mmCIF file of C-alpha atoms in Angstrom:
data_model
loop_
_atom_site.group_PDB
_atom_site.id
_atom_site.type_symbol
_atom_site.label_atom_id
_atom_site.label_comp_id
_atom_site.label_asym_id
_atom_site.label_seq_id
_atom_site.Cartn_x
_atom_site.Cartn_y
_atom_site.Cartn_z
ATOM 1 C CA UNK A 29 75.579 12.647 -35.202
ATOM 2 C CA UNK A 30 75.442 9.465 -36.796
ATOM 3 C CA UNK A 31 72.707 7.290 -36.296
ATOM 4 C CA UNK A 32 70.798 6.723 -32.870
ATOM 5 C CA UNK A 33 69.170 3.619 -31.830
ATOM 6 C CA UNK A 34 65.598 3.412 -31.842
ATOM 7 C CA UNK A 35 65.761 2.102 -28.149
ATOM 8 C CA UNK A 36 69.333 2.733 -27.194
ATOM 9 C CA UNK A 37 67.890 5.986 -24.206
ATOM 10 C CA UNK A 38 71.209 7.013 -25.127
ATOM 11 C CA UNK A 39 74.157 4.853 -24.799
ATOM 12 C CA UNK A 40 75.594 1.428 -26.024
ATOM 13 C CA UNK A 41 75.575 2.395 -29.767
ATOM 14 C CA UNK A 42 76.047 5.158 -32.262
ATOM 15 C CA UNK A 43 79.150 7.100 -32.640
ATOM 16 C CA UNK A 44 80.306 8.153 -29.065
ATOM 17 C CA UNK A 45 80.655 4.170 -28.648
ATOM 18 C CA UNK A 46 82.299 3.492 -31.486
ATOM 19 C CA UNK A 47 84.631 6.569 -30.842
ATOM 20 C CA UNK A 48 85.168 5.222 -27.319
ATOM 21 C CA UNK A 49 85.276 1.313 -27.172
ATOM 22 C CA UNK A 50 87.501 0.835 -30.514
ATOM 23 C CA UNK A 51 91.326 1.558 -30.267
ATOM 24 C CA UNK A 52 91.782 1.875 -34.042
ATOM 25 C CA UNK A 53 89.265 5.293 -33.222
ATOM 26 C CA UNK A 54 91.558 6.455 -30.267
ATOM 27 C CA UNK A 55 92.973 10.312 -31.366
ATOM 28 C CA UNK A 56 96.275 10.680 -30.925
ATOM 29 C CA UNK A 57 96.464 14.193 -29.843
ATOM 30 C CA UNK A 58 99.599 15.708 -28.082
ATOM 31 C CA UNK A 59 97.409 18.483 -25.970
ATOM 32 C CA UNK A 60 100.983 20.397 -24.787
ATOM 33 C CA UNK A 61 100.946 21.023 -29.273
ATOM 34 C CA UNK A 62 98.022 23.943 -28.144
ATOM 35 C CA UNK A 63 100.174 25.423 -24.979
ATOM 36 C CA UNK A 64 102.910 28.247 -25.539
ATOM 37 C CA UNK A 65 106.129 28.376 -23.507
ATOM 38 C CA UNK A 66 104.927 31.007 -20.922
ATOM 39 C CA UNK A 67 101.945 29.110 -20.326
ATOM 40 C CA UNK A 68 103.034 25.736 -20.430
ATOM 41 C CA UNK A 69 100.937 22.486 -19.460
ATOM 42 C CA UNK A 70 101.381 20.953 -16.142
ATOM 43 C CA UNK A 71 100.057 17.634 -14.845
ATOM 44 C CA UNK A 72 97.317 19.724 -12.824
ATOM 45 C CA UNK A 73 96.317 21.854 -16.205
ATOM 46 C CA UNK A 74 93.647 20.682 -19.189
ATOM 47 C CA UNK A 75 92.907 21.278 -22.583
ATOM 48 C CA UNK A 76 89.283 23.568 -22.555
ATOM 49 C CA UNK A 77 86.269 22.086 -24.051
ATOM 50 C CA UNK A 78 86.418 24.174 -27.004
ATOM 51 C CA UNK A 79 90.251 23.164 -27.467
ATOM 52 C CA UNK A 80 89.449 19.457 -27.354
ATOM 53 C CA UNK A 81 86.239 19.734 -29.461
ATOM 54 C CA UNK A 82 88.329 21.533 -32.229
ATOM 55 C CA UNK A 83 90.721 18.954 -32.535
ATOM 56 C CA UNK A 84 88.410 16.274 -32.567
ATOM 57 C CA UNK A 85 86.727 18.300 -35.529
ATOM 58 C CA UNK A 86 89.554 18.594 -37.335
ATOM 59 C CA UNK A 87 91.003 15.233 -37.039
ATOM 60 C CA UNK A 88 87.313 13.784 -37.794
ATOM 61 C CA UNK A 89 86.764 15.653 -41.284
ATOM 62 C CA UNK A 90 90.361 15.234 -42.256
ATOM 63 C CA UNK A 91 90.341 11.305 -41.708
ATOM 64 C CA UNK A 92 91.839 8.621 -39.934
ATOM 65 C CA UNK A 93 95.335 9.271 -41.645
ATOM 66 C CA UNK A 94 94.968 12.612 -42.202
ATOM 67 C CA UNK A 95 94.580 12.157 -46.026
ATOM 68 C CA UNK A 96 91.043 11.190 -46.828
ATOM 69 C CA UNK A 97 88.812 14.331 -46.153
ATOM 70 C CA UNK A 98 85.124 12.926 -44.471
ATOM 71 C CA UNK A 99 85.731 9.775 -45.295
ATOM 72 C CA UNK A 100 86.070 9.307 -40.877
ATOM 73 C CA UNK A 101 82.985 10.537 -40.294
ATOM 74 C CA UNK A 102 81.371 8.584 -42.662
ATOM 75 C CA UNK A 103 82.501 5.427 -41.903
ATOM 76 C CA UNK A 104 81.921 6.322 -38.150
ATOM 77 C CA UNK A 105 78.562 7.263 -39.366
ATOM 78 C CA UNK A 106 77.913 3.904 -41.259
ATOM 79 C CA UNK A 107 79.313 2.017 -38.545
ATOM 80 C CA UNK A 108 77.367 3.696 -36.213
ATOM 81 C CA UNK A 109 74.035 2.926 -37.899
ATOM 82 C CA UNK A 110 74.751 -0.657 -38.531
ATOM 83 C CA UNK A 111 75.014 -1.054 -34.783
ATOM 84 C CA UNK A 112 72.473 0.657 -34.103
ATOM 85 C CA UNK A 113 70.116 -1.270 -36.344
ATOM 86 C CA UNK A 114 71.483 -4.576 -34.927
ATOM 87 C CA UNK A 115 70.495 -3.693 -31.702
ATOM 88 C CA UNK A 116 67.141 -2.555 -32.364
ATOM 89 C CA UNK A 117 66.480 -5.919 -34.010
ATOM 90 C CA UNK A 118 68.287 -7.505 -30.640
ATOM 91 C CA UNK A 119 66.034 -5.323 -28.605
ATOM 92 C CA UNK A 120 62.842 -5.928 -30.894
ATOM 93 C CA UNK A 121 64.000 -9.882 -30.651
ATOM 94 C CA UNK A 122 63.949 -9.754 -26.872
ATOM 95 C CA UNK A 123 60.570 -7.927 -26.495
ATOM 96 C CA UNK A 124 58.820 -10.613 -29.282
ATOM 97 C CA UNK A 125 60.287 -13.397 -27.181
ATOM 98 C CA UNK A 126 58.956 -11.765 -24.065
ATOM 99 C CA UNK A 127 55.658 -11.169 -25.493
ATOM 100 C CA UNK A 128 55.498 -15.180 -26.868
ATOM 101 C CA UNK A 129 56.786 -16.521 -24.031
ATOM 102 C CA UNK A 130 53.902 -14.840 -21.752
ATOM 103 C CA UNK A 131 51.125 -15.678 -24.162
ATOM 104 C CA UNK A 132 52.021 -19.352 -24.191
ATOM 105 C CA UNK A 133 53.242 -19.903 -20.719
ATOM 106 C CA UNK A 134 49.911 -17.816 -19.433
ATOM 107 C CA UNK A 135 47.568 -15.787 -21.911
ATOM 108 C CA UNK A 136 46.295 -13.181 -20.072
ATOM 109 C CA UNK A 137 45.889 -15.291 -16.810
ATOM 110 C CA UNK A 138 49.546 -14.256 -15.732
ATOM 111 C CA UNK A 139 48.615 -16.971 -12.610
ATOM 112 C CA UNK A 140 47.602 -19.786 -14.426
ATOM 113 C CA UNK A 141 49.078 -22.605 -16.926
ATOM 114 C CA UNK A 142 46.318 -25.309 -18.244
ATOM 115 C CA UNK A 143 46.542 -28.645 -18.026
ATOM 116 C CA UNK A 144 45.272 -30.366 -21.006
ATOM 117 C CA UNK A 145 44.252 -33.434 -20.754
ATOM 118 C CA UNK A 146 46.040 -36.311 -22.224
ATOM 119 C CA UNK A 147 44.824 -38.797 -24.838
ATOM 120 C CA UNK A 148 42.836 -41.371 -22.141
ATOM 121 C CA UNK A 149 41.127 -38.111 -20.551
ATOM 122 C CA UNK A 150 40.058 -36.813 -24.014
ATOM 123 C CA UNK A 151 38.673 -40.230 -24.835
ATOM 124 C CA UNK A 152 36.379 -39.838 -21.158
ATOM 125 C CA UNK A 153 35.530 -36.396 -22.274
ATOM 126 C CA UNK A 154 34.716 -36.765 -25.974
ATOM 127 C CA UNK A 155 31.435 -38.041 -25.542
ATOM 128 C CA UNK A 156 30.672 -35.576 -22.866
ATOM 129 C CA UNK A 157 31.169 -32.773 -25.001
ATOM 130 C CA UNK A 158 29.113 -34.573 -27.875
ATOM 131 C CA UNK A 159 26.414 -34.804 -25.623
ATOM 132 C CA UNK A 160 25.948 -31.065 -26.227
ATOM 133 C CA UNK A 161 22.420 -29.397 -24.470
ATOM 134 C CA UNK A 162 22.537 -25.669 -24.991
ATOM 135 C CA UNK A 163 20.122 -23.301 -23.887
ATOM 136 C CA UNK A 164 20.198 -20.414 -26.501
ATOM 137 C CA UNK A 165 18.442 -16.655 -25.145
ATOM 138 C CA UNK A 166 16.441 -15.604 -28.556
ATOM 139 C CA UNK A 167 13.333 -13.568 -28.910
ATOM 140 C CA UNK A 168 13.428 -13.276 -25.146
ATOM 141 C CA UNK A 169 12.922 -17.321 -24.572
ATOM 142 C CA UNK A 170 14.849 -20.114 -24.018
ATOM 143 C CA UNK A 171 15.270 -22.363 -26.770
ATOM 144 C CA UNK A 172 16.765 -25.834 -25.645
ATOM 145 C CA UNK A 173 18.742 -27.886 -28.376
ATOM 146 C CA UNK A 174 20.235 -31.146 -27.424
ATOM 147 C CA UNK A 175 22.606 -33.436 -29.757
ATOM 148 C CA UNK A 176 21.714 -36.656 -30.681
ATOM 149 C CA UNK A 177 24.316 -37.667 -28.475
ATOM 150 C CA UNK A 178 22.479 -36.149 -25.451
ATOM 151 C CA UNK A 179 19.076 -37.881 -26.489
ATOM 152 C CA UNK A 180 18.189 -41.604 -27.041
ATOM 153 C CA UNK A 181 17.878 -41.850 -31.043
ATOM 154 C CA UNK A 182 17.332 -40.061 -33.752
ATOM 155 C CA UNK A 183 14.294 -41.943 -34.805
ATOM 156 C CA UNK A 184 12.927 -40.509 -31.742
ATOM 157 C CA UNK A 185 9.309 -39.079 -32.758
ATOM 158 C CA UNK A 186 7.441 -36.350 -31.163
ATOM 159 C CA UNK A 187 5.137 -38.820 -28.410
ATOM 160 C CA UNK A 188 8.841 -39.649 -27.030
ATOM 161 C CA UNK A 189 9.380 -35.840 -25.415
ATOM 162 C CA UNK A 190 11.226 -34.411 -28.387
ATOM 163 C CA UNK A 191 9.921 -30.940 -30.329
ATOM 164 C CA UNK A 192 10.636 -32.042 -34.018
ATOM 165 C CA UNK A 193 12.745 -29.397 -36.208
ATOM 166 C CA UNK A 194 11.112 -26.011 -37.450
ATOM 167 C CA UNK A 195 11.881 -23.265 -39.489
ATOM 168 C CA UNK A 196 12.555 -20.224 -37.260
ATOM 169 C CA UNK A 197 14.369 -21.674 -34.078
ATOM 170 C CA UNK A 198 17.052 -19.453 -34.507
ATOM 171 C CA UNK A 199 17.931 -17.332 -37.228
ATOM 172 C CA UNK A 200 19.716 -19.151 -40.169
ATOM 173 C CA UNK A 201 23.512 -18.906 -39.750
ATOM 174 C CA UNK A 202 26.994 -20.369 -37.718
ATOM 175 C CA UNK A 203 27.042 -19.591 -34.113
ATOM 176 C CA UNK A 204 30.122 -19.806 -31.760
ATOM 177 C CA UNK A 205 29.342 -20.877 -28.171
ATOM 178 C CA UNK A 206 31.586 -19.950 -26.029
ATOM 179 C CA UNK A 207 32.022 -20.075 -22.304
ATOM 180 C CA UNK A 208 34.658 -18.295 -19.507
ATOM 181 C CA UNK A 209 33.713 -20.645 -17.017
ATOM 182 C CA UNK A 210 35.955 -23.799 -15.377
ATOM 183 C CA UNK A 211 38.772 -23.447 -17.117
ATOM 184 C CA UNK A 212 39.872 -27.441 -17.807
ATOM 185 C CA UNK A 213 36.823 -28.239 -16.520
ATOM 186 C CA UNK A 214 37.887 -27.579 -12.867
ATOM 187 C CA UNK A 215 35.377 -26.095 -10.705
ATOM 188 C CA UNK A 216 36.447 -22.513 -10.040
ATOM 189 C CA UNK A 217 35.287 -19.864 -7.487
ATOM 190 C CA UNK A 218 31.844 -18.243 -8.374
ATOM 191 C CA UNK A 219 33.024 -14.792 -8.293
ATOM 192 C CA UNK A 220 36.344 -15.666 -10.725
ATOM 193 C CA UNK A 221 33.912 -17.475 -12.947
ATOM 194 C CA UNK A 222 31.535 -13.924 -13.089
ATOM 195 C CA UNK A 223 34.543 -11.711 -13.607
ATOM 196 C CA UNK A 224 35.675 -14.077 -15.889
ATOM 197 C CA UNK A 225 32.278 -13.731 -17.877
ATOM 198 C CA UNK A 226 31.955 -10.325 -17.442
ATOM 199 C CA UNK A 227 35.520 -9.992 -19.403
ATOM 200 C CA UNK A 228 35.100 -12.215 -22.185
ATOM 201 C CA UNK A 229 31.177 -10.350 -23.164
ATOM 202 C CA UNK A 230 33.446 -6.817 -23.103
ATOM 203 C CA UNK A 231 35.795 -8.404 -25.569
ATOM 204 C CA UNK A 232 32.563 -9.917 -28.101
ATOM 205 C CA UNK A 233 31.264 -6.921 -27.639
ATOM 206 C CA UNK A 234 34.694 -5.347 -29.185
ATOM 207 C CA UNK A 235 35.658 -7.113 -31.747
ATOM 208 C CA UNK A 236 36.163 -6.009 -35.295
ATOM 209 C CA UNK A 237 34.132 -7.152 -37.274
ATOM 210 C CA UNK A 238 31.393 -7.288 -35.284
ATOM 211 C CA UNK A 239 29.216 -10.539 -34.961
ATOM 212 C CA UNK A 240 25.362 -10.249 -36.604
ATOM 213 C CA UNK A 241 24.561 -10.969 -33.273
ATOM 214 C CA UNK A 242 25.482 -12.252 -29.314
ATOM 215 C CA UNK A 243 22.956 -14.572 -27.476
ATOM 216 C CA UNK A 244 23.705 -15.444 -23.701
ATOM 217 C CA UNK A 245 23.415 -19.473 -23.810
ATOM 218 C CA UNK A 246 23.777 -22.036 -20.682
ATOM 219 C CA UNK A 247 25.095 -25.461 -21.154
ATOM 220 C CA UNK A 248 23.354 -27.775 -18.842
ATOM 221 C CA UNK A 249 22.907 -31.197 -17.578
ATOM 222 C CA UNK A 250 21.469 -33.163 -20.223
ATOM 223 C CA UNK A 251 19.903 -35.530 -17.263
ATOM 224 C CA UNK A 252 19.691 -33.451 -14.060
ATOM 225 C CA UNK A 253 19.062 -29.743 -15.732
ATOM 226 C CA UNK A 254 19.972 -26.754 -14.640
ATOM 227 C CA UNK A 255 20.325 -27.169 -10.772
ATOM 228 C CA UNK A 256 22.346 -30.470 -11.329
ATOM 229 C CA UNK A 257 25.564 -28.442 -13.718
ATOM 230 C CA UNK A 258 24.752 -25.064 -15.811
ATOM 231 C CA UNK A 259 27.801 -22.934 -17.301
ATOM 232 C CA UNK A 260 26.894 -19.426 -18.738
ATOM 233 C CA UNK A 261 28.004 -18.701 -21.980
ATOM 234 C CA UNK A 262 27.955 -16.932 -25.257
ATOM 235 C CA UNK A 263 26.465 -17.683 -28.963
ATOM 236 C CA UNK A 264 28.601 -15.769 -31.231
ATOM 237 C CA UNK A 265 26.630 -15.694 -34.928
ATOM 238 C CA UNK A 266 29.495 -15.334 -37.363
ATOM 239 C CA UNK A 267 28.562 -12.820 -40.331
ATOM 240 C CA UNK A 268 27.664 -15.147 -43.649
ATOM 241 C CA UNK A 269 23.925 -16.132 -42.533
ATOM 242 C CA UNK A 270 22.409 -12.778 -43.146
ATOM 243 C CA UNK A 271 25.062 -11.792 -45.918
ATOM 244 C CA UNK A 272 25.646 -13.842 -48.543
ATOM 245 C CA UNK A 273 28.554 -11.489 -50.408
ATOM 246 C CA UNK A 274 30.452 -11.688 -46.702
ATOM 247 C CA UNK A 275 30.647 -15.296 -46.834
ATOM 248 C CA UNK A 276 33.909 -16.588 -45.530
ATOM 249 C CA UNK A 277 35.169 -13.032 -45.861
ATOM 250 C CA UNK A 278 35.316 -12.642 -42.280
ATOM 251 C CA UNK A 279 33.998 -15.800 -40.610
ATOM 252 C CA UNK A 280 37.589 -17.289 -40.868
ATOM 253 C CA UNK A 281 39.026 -13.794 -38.941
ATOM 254 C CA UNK A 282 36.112 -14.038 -35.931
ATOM 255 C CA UNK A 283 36.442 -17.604 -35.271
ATOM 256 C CA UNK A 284 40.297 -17.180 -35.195
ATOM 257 C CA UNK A 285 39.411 -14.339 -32.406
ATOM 258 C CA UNK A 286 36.997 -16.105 -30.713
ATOM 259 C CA UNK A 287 39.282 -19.278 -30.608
ATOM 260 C CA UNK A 288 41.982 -17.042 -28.708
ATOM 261 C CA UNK A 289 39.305 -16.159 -26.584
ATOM 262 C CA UNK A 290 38.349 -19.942 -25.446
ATOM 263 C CA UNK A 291 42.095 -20.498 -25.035
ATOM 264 C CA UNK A 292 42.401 -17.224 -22.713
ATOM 265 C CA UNK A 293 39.890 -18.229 -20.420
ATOM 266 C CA UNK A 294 40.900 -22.179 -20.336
ATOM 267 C CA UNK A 295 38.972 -23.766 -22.409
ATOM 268 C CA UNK A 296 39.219 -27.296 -24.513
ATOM 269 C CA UNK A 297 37.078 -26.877 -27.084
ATOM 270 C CA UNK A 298 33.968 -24.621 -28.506
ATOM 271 C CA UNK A 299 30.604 -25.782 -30.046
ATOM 272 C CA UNK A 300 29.806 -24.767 -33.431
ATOM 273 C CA UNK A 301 26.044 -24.757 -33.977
ATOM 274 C CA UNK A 302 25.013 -24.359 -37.302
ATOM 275 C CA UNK A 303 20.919 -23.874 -38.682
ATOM 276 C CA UNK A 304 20.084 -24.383 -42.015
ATOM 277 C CA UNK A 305 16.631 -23.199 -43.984
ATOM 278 C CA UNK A 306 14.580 -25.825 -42.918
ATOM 279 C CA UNK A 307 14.973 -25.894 -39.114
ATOM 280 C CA UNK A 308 18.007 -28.416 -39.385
ATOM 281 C CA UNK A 309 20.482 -27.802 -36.924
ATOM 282 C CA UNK A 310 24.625 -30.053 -36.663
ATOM 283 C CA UNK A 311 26.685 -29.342 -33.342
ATOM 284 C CA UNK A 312 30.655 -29.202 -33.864
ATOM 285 C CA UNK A 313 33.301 -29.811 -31.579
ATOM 286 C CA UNK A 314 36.147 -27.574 -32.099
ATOM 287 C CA UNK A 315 39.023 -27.926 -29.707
ATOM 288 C CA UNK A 316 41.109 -24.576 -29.492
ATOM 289 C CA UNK A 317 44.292 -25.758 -27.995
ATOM 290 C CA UNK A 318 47.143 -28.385 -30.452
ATOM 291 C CA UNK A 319 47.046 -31.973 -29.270
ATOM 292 C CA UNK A 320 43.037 -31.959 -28.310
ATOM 293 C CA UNK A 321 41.879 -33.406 -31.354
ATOM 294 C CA UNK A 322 40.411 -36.182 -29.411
ATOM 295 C CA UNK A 323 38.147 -34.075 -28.359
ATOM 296 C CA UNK A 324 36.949 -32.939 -31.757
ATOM 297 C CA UNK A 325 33.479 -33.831 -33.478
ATOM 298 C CA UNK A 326 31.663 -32.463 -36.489
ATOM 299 C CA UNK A 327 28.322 -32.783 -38.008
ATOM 300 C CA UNK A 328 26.710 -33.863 -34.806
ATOM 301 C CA UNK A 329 22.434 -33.705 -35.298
ATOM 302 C CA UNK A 330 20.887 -31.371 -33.166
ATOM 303 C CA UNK A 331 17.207 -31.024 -31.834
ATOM 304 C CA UNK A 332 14.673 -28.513 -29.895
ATOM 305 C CA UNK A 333 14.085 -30.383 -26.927
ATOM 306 C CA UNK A 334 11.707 -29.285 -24.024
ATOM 307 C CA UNK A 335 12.812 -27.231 -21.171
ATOM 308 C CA UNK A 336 14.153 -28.541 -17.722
ATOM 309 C CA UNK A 337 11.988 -27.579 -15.210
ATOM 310 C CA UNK A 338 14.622 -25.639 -13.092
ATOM 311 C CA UNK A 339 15.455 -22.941 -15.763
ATOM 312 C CA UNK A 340 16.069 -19.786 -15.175
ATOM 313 C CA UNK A 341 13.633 -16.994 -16.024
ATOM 314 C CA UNK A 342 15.938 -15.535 -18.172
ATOM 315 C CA UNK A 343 20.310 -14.954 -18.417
ATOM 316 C CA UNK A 344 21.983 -14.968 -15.603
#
C-alpha cells in the first residue's frame, strides 16, 4: 500500500506514517454510529478489526471530504512515496559518508592514519627516493638497476663498475613498483610487513585487467646492499608494451588501482620504470597521496648495475 522504503525494515515512512503522524489524516469516526440500542457501546467495549478496517476503507476511497472518490489514497500514496524516496537518499547519504569517511580517515588499515610528511621532510626524502636501486626477479635472475641519482655520473663508462645499457634487460614496457612495507617509512614489525605483502600480491594478482606481467623486486641500499636496508616489492608491467592497440586503454585504469593500493598500505610515492627498444631505461617518482609533490621526479636515467654481494638467491 503505497510505496515502501527501500531501507525503511518497516516503519518511519510510507502510508501507515503518514496516516498516523499527520492530524489533517486523523478519521473522524464516531464508532457508537456501528452499535444498535440493545447492544450499545460501553467504555470497556471496541469496534472489531473488520469494523474499523471497513470504515477506514470507505472513508479512504471516498476522500478526505467525502466528495472526491480515490483521490485520498492517491495523494496518501504520492505522499507516501516522496517520503520514502527522501529517505532512501538520506539513508544512501549516510552510508556514502560512512563509507568516505573510513576510506580517508583509514583505508583498509581501520588502526592506522599516515602521517605525511611536510614540505622540509619531503625535501630530505626527495633525493632518497631519486636514488632509486631496484632489484627486478626476471628470467629467474636478479637484474639490478640503479638511477643516476644512486651512481656517481652518467658519463660513468664500463671500467668504473657500471654494466652499460642492452637490449633485453627487461621486456620493453611501463612497470609499477610497488611495495607494502614501512608504511611512512617507519620501521614496522616483520610479521605485519609479510602479511602486509602477502595481501597486496592477492590483490595484483586480482585485478581487472590483468597486468602482462608481476615481478617480485627489492629496493635496497644503494651503498650498504641488501643486509644494510632491503624492502620487498612488486613490478607491475602495465598492458601497452606488448600491445600496441591497448595503449593507454587501460594503463590509465591499473595505475589508478595500483595507486590506491600504495595509499592502502602507507605509502608516499611509487617508481615508474620504463624500458625502451634499445635497453634505455627513466625511473619516475610518483607520489600517491595530495600535497607530496615534493616528492615527485620524472625522467630519472636508469642503469644495470652489478649485484651486491649479499643478495638473496632468489624472492623472498
Amino acid at each position: 500500500f503505497g510505496a515502501p522504503s527501500c531501507v525503511q525494515r518497516g516503519d518511519l515512512v510510507g502510508c501507515a506514517a503518514l496516516l498516523r503522524q499527520s492530524e489533517m489524516e486523523f478519521i473522524p469516526v464516531d464508532w457508537t454510529l456501528n452499535t444498535t440500542e440493545a447492544d450499545l457501546m460501553t467504555t470497556e467495549s471496541s469496534p472489531t478489526d473488520d469494523h474499523v478496517a471497513d470504515v477506514v476503507e470507505g472513508y479512504l476511497r471516498a476522500g478526505w471530504d467525502g466528495v472526491h472518490a480515490g483521490d485520498s489514497l492517491r495523494s496518501i500514496g504520492e505522499r507516501a512515496r516522496v517520503r520514502a524516496v527522501g529517505y532512501d537518499l538520506l539513508a544512501c547519504g549516510k552510508a556514502t559518508g560512512s563509507i568516505l569517511s573510513a576510506a580517508v580517515n583509514s583505508g583498509t588499515n581501520s588502526s592506522c592514519r599516515w602521517r605525511l610528511p611536510d614540505a622540509a621532510e619531503q625535501k630530505r626524502l626527495a633525493p632518497l627516493w631519486r636514488s632509486a636501486s631496484l632489484a627486478v626477479w626476471h628470467d629467474d635472475t636478479w637484474r639490478m638497476i640503479r638511477s643516476i641519482d644512486a651512481g656517481r655520473t652518467e658519463n660513468e663508462n664500463e671500467n668504473d663498475g657500471v654494466v652499460k645499457p642492452k637490449p633485453g634487460l627487461l621486456p620493453v614496457g611501463t612497470y609499477v613498483v610497488v611495495t607494502a612495507h614501512n608504511p611512512m617509512g617507519q620501521v614496522t614489525d616483520r610479521a605485519v610487513n609479510e602479511a602486509n605483502a602477502r595481501d597486496l600480491a592477492h590483490a595484483v594478482n586480482v585485478m581487472t585487467p590483468a597486468p602482462c606481467a608481476v615481478m617480485p623486486t627489492l629496493s635496497v641500499d644503494p651503498i650498504g646492499g641488501f643486509e644494510t636496508w632491503h624492502e620487498p616489492g612488486l613490478a607491475v608491467k602495465l598492458n601497452h608494451g606488448d600491445d600496441p592497440m591497448m595503449m593507454g586503454k587501460n594503463d590509465d585504469g591499473m595505475m589508478t588501482a595500483l595507486t590506491r593500493l600504495a595509499r592502502r598500505y602507507g605509502q608516499a610515492a611509487v617508481y615508474t620504470l620504463t624500458c625502451d627498444v634499445h635497453g634505455g631505461m627513466r625511473i619516475a617518482v610518483t607520489p600517491v597521496f595530495p600535497g607530496l609533490d615534493g616528492l615527485a621526479g620524472g625522467g630519472i636515467v636508469a642503469r644495470e648495475t652489478p649485484l651486491p654481494a649479499s643478495m638473496p638467491k632468489s624472492p623472498l
